[in-house]
Short mmCIF file of C-alpha atoms in Angstrom, two decimals:
data_model
loop_
_atom_site.label_atom_id
_atom_site.label_comp_id
_atom_site.label_asym_id
_atom_site.label_seq_id
_atom_site.Cartn_x
_atom_site.Cartn_y
_atom_site.Cartn_z
CA MET K 12 -2.10 1.01 16.86
CA GLU K 13 -3.95 -1.56 19.02
CA GLN K 14 -6.42 -1.41 16.64
CA TYR K 15 -4.01 -3.41 14.83
CA LEU K 16 -3.73 -5.64 17.22
CA GLU K 17 -7.83 -6.53 17.60
CA LEU K 18 -8.25 -6.99 14.05
CA CYS K 19 -5.82 -9.49 14.56
CA ARG K 20 -7.57 -11.13 17.69
CA TYR K 21 -10.99 -10.72 15.97
CA VAL K 22 -10.59 -13.65 12.36
CA LEU K 23 -7.81 -15.65 14.90
CA LYS K 24 -11.86 -16.31 17.28
CA ASN K 25 -14.64 -15.55 14.25
CA GLY K 26 -13.02 -16.23 11.09
CA GLN K 27 -13.04 -19.47 9.23
CA LYS K 28 -10.74 -21.63 7.14
CA LYS K 29 -10.75 -21.16 3.79
CA GLN K 30 -8.44 -21.91 0.40
CA ASP K 31 -7.62 -19.64 -1.94
CA ARG K 32 -6.28 -18.77 -5.13
CA THR K 33 -2.20 -19.34 -3.87
CA ASN K 34 -2.98 -22.78 -1.98
CA THR K 35 -1.82 -21.75 1.23
CA GLY K 36 -4.98 -21.86 2.82
CA THR K 37 -6.08 -19.09 5.37
CA ILE K 38 -8.89 -18.07 8.01
CA SER K 39 -10.49 -15.45 6.88
CA SER K 40 -13.38 -12.71 7.72
CA PHE K 41 -15.63 -10.70 5.80
CA GLY K 42 -16.28 -7.22 6.73
CA TYR K 43 -13.97 -4.94 9.26
CA GLN K 44 -13.14 -0.88 9.69
CA MET K 45 -10.21 0.04 11.74
CA ARG K 46 -10.20 3.89 12.56
CA PHE K 47 -7.42 6.08 13.33
CA ASP K 48 -7.09 9.46 14.41
CA LEU K 49 -4.05 11.16 12.19
CA ASN K 50 -3.75 13.74 15.21
CA GLN K 51 -2.19 11.10 17.62
CA GLY K 52 0.53 10.15 15.69
CA PHE K 53 1.37 8.05 12.46
CA PRO K 54 0.02 4.47 11.87
CA LEU K 55 3.05 3.02 11.51
CA LEU K 56 3.10 -0.60 13.37
CA THR K 57 5.49 -0.89 16.50
CA THR K 58 4.45 -4.58 17.00
CA LYS K 59 7.11 -5.57 14.64
CA LYS K 60 9.40 -3.30 12.81
CA ILE K 61 8.02 -1.88 9.20
CA HIS K 62 10.74 -0.85 6.50
CA TRP K 63 8.63 2.48 6.00
CA PRO K 64 11.15 3.49 3.01
CA ALA K 65 9.45 0.66 0.94
CA ILE K 66 6.34 2.49 1.81
CA ILE K 67 7.31 6.21 1.08
CA HIS K 68 8.49 4.85 -2.53
CA GLU K 69 5.10 2.91 -3.40
CA LEU K 70 3.45 5.44 -2.91
CA LEU K 71 5.21 8.43 -4.84
CA TRP K 72 5.45 5.01 -7.69
CA PHE K 73 1.94 5.32 -7.50
CA ILE K 74 1.67 9.17 -7.79
CA SER K 75 3.83 8.46 -10.57
CA GLY K 76 1.54 6.59 -13.04
CA ASP K 77 4.51 3.87 -13.41
CA THR K 78 3.50 0.73 -13.15
CA ASN K 79 7.20 -0.52 -14.14
CA ILE K 80 9.15 -2.45 -11.46
CA GLU K 81 12.62 -0.66 -12.39
CA TYR K 82 11.68 2.61 -9.96
CA LEU K 83 11.20 0.35 -7.11
CA VAL K 84 14.28 -2.16 -7.48
CA LYS K 85 16.75 0.93 -7.85
CA ASN K 86 15.33 2.15 -4.58
CA LYS K 87 15.42 -1.75 -3.10
CA VAL K 88 12.24 -2.08 -3.23
CA TYR K 89 11.12 -5.60 -4.10
CA ILE K 90 7.82 -6.18 -3.37
CA TRP K 91 6.30 -6.06 -6.25
CA SER K 92 9.35 -7.87 -8.14
CA ALA K 93 7.76 -11.66 -7.32
CA TRP K 94 4.86 -11.33 -10.05
CA PRO K 95 6.99 -10.10 -13.13
CA TYR K 96 9.64 -12.71 -11.64
CA LYS K 97 6.94 -15.75 -12.13
CA LYS K 98 5.77 -14.55 -15.72
CA TYR K 99 9.21 -13.84 -16.68
CA THR K 100 10.20 -17.75 -15.29
CA LYS K 101 7.50 -18.96 -18.51
CA ILE K 102 8.78 -18.01 -20.93
CA LYS K 103 11.71 -18.73 -22.86
CA SER K 104 14.60 -16.75 -22.01
CA TYR K 105 13.82 -17.68 -18.52
CA HIS K 106 17.41 -19.05 -17.84
CA GLN K 107 16.96 -20.29 -13.85
CA GLU K 108 17.79 -16.95 -12.94
CA THR K 109 17.33 -16.13 -8.92
CA LEU K 110 14.49 -13.83 -8.12
CA LYS K 111 17.71 -11.97 -6.79
CA GLU K 112 19.70 -12.16 -10.32
CA PHE K 113 16.06 -11.02 -11.68
CA ASN K 114 15.70 -7.60 -9.30
CA TYR K 115 19.69 -7.22 -10.43
CA ARG K 116 18.98 -6.93 -14.17
CA ILE K 117 16.13 -4.70 -13.70
CA SER K 118 17.82 -2.12 -11.71
CA ASN K 119 20.93 -3.10 -14.47
CA ASP K 120 20.06 -3.69 -17.77
CA HIS K 121 16.68 -0.82 -18.07
CA GLU K 122 15.50 -2.65 -21.90
CA PHE K 123 15.08 -5.77 -19.67
CA ALA K 124 13.45 -3.61 -17.57
CA LEU K 125 11.12 -2.30 -20.00
CA LYS K 126 10.68 -5.62 -21.52
CA TYR K 127 10.08 -7.84 -18.36
CA GLY K 128 9.43 -5.90 -15.35
CA ASP K 129 5.80 -3.90 -16.19
CA LEU K 130 2.52 -5.50 -14.26
CA GLY K 131 0.39 -4.37 -16.26
CA PRO K 132 -2.40 -1.60 -16.06
CA VAL K 133 -2.13 -1.36 -11.86
CA TYR K 134 -2.68 1.33 -9.30
CA GLY K 135 -0.72 3.63 -11.19
CA LYS K 136 -2.16 3.61 -14.43
CA GLN K 137 -5.73 3.43 -13.08
CA TRP K 138 -5.22 6.55 -11.00
CA ARG K 139 -4.01 8.35 -13.57
CA ASN K 140 -4.93 7.16 -16.55
CA PHE K 141 -8.83 5.30 -16.17
CA ASN K 142 -9.94 4.64 -19.10
CA GLY K 143 -8.55 8.40 -20.25
CA ILE K 144 -9.65 10.36 -16.82
CA ASP K 145 -6.57 11.44 -14.61
CA GLN K 146 -8.52 10.52 -11.30
CA LEU K 147 -5.99 11.72 -9.06
CA GLN K 148 -5.90 14.95 -10.59
CA GLU K 149 -9.29 15.60 -10.92
CA LEU K 150 -9.71 14.54 -7.19
CA MET K 151 -7.10 17.37 -6.38
CA THR K 152 -9.31 19.73 -7.94
CA ASN K 153 -12.80 18.79 -6.80
CA LEU K 154 -11.30 18.47 -3.53
CA LYS K 155 -9.96 22.21 -3.40
CA THR K 156 -12.96 23.82 -5.29
CA ASN K 157 -15.94 22.15 -4.29
CA PRO K 158 -14.58 20.56 -0.41
CA PHE K 159 -17.67 19.15 0.36
CA SER K 160 -18.82 17.11 -2.32
CA ARG K 161 -19.91 13.60 -1.38
CA ARG K 162 -17.89 12.55 -4.44
CA HIS K 163 -14.52 12.46 -3.89
CA ILE K 164 -13.25 8.34 -5.10
CA LEU K 165 -10.32 7.70 -6.56
CA SER K 166 -10.84 3.95 -7.90
CA ALA K 167 -8.27 1.40 -8.76
CA TRP K 168 -11.16 -0.95 -10.26
CA ASN K 169 -11.45 -0.94 -13.95
CA PRO K 170 -13.34 -4.25 -15.38
CA GLN K 171 -12.16 -3.33 -18.94
CA GLU K 172 -8.37 -3.83 -18.01
CA ILE K 173 -8.28 -6.59 -14.96
CA ASN K 174 -7.21 -9.20 -16.97
CA ASN K 175 -4.28 -7.57 -18.40
CA MET K 176 -2.89 -6.43 -14.61
CA ALA K 177 -0.66 -8.73 -12.63
CA LEU K 178 -2.64 -8.97 -9.91
CA PRO K 179 -5.99 -7.07 -9.62
CA PRO K 180 -6.18 -4.60 -7.05
CA CYS K 181 -6.64 -5.32 -3.08
CA HIS K 182 -6.59 -1.88 -2.18
CA THR K 183 -10.48 -0.48 -4.61
CA LEU K 184 -11.66 2.44 -3.73
CA ILE K 185 -10.60 5.59 -2.14
CA GLN K 186 -12.84 8.52 -0.56
CA PHE K 187 -12.23 11.49 0.78
CA TYR K 188 -13.76 13.25 3.40
CA VAL K 189 -13.71 17.54 4.33
CA SER K 190 -15.57 18.11 7.81
CA GLU K 191 -16.81 21.91 8.15
CA ASN K 192 -13.69 22.72 10.09
CA LYS K 193 -11.28 21.74 6.97
CA LYS K 194 -10.07 18.13 7.57
CA LEU K 195 -9.48 15.90 5.19
CA SER K 196 -10.43 12.36 6.52
CA CYS K 197 -9.77 8.72 4.23
CA GLN K 198 -11.60 6.13 3.52
CA LEU K 199 -9.94 2.97 1.87
CA TYR K 200 -12.14 -0.36 0.90
CA GLN K 201 -10.04 -3.04 0.56
CA ARG K 202 -11.27 -6.23 -1.13
CA SER K 203 -8.82 -8.15 0.33
CA GLY K 204 -5.97 -8.07 2.96
CA ASP K 205 -3.44 -10.12 4.07
CA ILE K 206 -3.00 -8.91 7.72
CA PHE K 207 0.30 -9.91 8.28
CA LEU K 208 1.98 -8.59 5.75
CA GLY K 209 0.19 -6.65 3.65
CA VAL K 210 -2.80 -4.60 6.11
CA PRO K 211 0.04 -3.11 8.28
CA PHE K 212 1.59 -1.46 4.57
CA ASN K 213 -1.40 -0.31 3.97
CA ILE K 214 -2.83 1.50 6.93
CA ALA K 215 0.60 3.64 6.61
CA SER K 216 0.46 4.03 3.25
CA TYR K 217 -3.16 5.54 2.75
CA ALA K 218 -2.48 7.45 6.25
CA LEU K 219 0.06 8.98 4.37
CA LEU K 220 -1.38 10.25 1.07
CA THR K 221 -4.44 11.83 3.38
CA MET K 222 -1.77 13.96 4.85
CA MET K 223 0.50 14.63 1.40
CA ILE K 224 -3.15 15.61 -0.14
CA ALA K 225 -3.89 18.38 2.91
CA GLN K 226 -0.64 19.60 3.28
CA VAL K 227 -0.93 20.72 0.27
CA LEU K 228 -4.56 21.68 -0.10
CA GLY K 229 -3.68 23.99 3.42
CA TYR K 230 -6.00 21.59 5.55
CA GLN K 231 -5.20 19.59 8.77
CA VAL K 232 -5.69 16.40 8.88
CA GLY K 233 -8.57 13.79 10.26
CA GLU K 234 -8.75 10.11 9.92
CA PHE K 235 -7.62 6.97 7.96
CA VAL K 236 -10.69 4.19 7.98
CA HIS K 237 -10.11 1.57 6.87
CA THR K 238 -12.56 -0.76 5.24
CA LEU K 239 -11.74 -4.47 4.78
CA GLY K 240 -13.63 -7.23 2.76
CA ASP K 241 -11.87 -10.53 3.08
CA ALA K 242 -9.72 -9.95 5.46
CA HIS K 243 -7.53 -13.03 6.10
CA ILE K 244 -4.60 -14.54 7.44
CA TYR K 245 -2.36 -16.96 5.52
CA LEU K 246 -2.35 -20.43 7.14
CA ASN K 247 2.03 -19.83 7.40
CA HIS K 248 1.62 -16.58 9.04
CA LEU K 249 0.41 -18.23 12.11
CA GLU K 250 3.03 -18.20 14.29
CA GLN K 251 4.33 -14.86 13.17
CA ILE K 252 1.01 -13.02 13.88
CA ASN K 253 0.93 -14.98 17.58
CA THR K 254 4.12 -13.52 18.66
CA GLN K 255 3.35 -10.38 17.08
CA LEU K 256 0.18 -10.73 19.82
CA THR K 257 2.55 -11.21 22.81
CA ARG K 258 4.20 -7.89 21.97
CA LYS K 259 2.72 -4.22 23.56
CA PRO K 260 2.37 -1.62 21.44
CA LYS K 261 4.64 0.92 21.68
CA PRO K 262 4.01 5.17 21.16
CA LEU K 263 3.03 6.25 17.15
CA PRO K 264 6.24 7.46 16.03
CA LYS K 265 5.85 11.26 13.73
CA ILE K 266 6.23 11.82 9.56
CA ILE K 267 7.22 15.02 9.10
CA ILE K 268 6.61 16.09 5.86
CA ASN K 269 8.67 19.49 3.85
CA PRO K 270 6.21 22.14 3.94
CA LYS K 271 7.42 23.61 1.14
CA ILE K 272 5.54 21.71 -1.21
CA LYS K 273 2.53 22.58 -1.78
CA ASN K 274 1.63 20.39 -5.14
CA LEU K 275 1.11 16.64 -4.56
CA PHE K 276 2.88 15.52 -7.57
CA ASP K 277 6.17 17.48 -6.45
CA PHE K 278 6.84 15.46 -3.26
CA LYS K 279 10.13 13.64 -3.46
CA PHE K 280 11.37 10.95 -0.71
CA GLU K 281 13.66 13.05 1.24
CA ASP K 282 10.85 15.35 1.46
CA PHE K 283 9.62 12.89 4.42
CA GLU K 284 11.19 11.70 7.86
CA ILE K 285 10.19 9.72 10.51
CA VAL K 286 11.18 10.56 13.93
CA ASP K 287 11.05 8.75 17.22
CA TYR K 288 10.06 5.10 15.40
CA TYR K 289 11.15 3.05 18.02
CA PRO K 290 9.93 -1.15 16.68
CA ASP K 291 9.82 -4.62 18.37
CA GLU K 292 12.32 -6.17 15.71
CA THR K 293 11.03 -7.59 11.96
CA ILE K 294 8.78 -11.09 12.11
CA LYS K 295 10.21 -12.58 8.37
CA ALA K 296 6.98 -14.55 6.61
CA PRO K 297 6.33 -16.14 3.21
CA VAL K 298 4.54 -13.69 0.77
CA ALA K 299 2.13 -15.66 -1.18
CA VAL K 300 1.91 -15.02 -4.41
#
């Protein structure tokens, strides 16, 4: 994952200080690209421990078309909880519950989760029902029947529904590419990238999606190409970034995917195993909401 550390160094050296929506402040640079050969290992960051179960659960949640955090919270994945919690704190039903207490209610009270856990028409909704179009199903069909097309696109950016989303999509446009020797590659255009917390997660997530699609279609894996628009380091993440830059990357782990699964929509969490993952210790940092 030297590519990721180079991104950190580049933004620290070339970025400019910039205010942002969260009022945290960032060092920001516009336009950056990384490439990962998926035959060299699973691109999961090793200079800090990444909670990889959350990556798998979130991706399966996207694929299912779900937009309610209930599934995530029941599986101890809390990466999306801050947004519905923030909304909940502004209504009459809020009685000073902490975020931890909010997550407990979401996990144990289905009616409460239905009422307060939805994020609006975020990624899963757009992937599976973009103004009536199941983009993901069409993508799978087209990759199989017309692999060399230049139109293998999955979009999460729906202007008609942006204002109803808890957070407009950061990873907005995904394009897939099949080479003459049937290797599947993916390019993600990410309009906004939180380099310390979000970007390592996004790299692993879309690499995994590429590997899953390749398996069910009988293709080999190629590259994951990650293109960033506003690539930024929050000012309250500078110490964490600099700590990470003192660490040396370790060999990439491998991910084992159940070879029996031949339909993208049949995958479950138990179909994945990460092996040979020996990262450095976790580095904690606050999330800007």
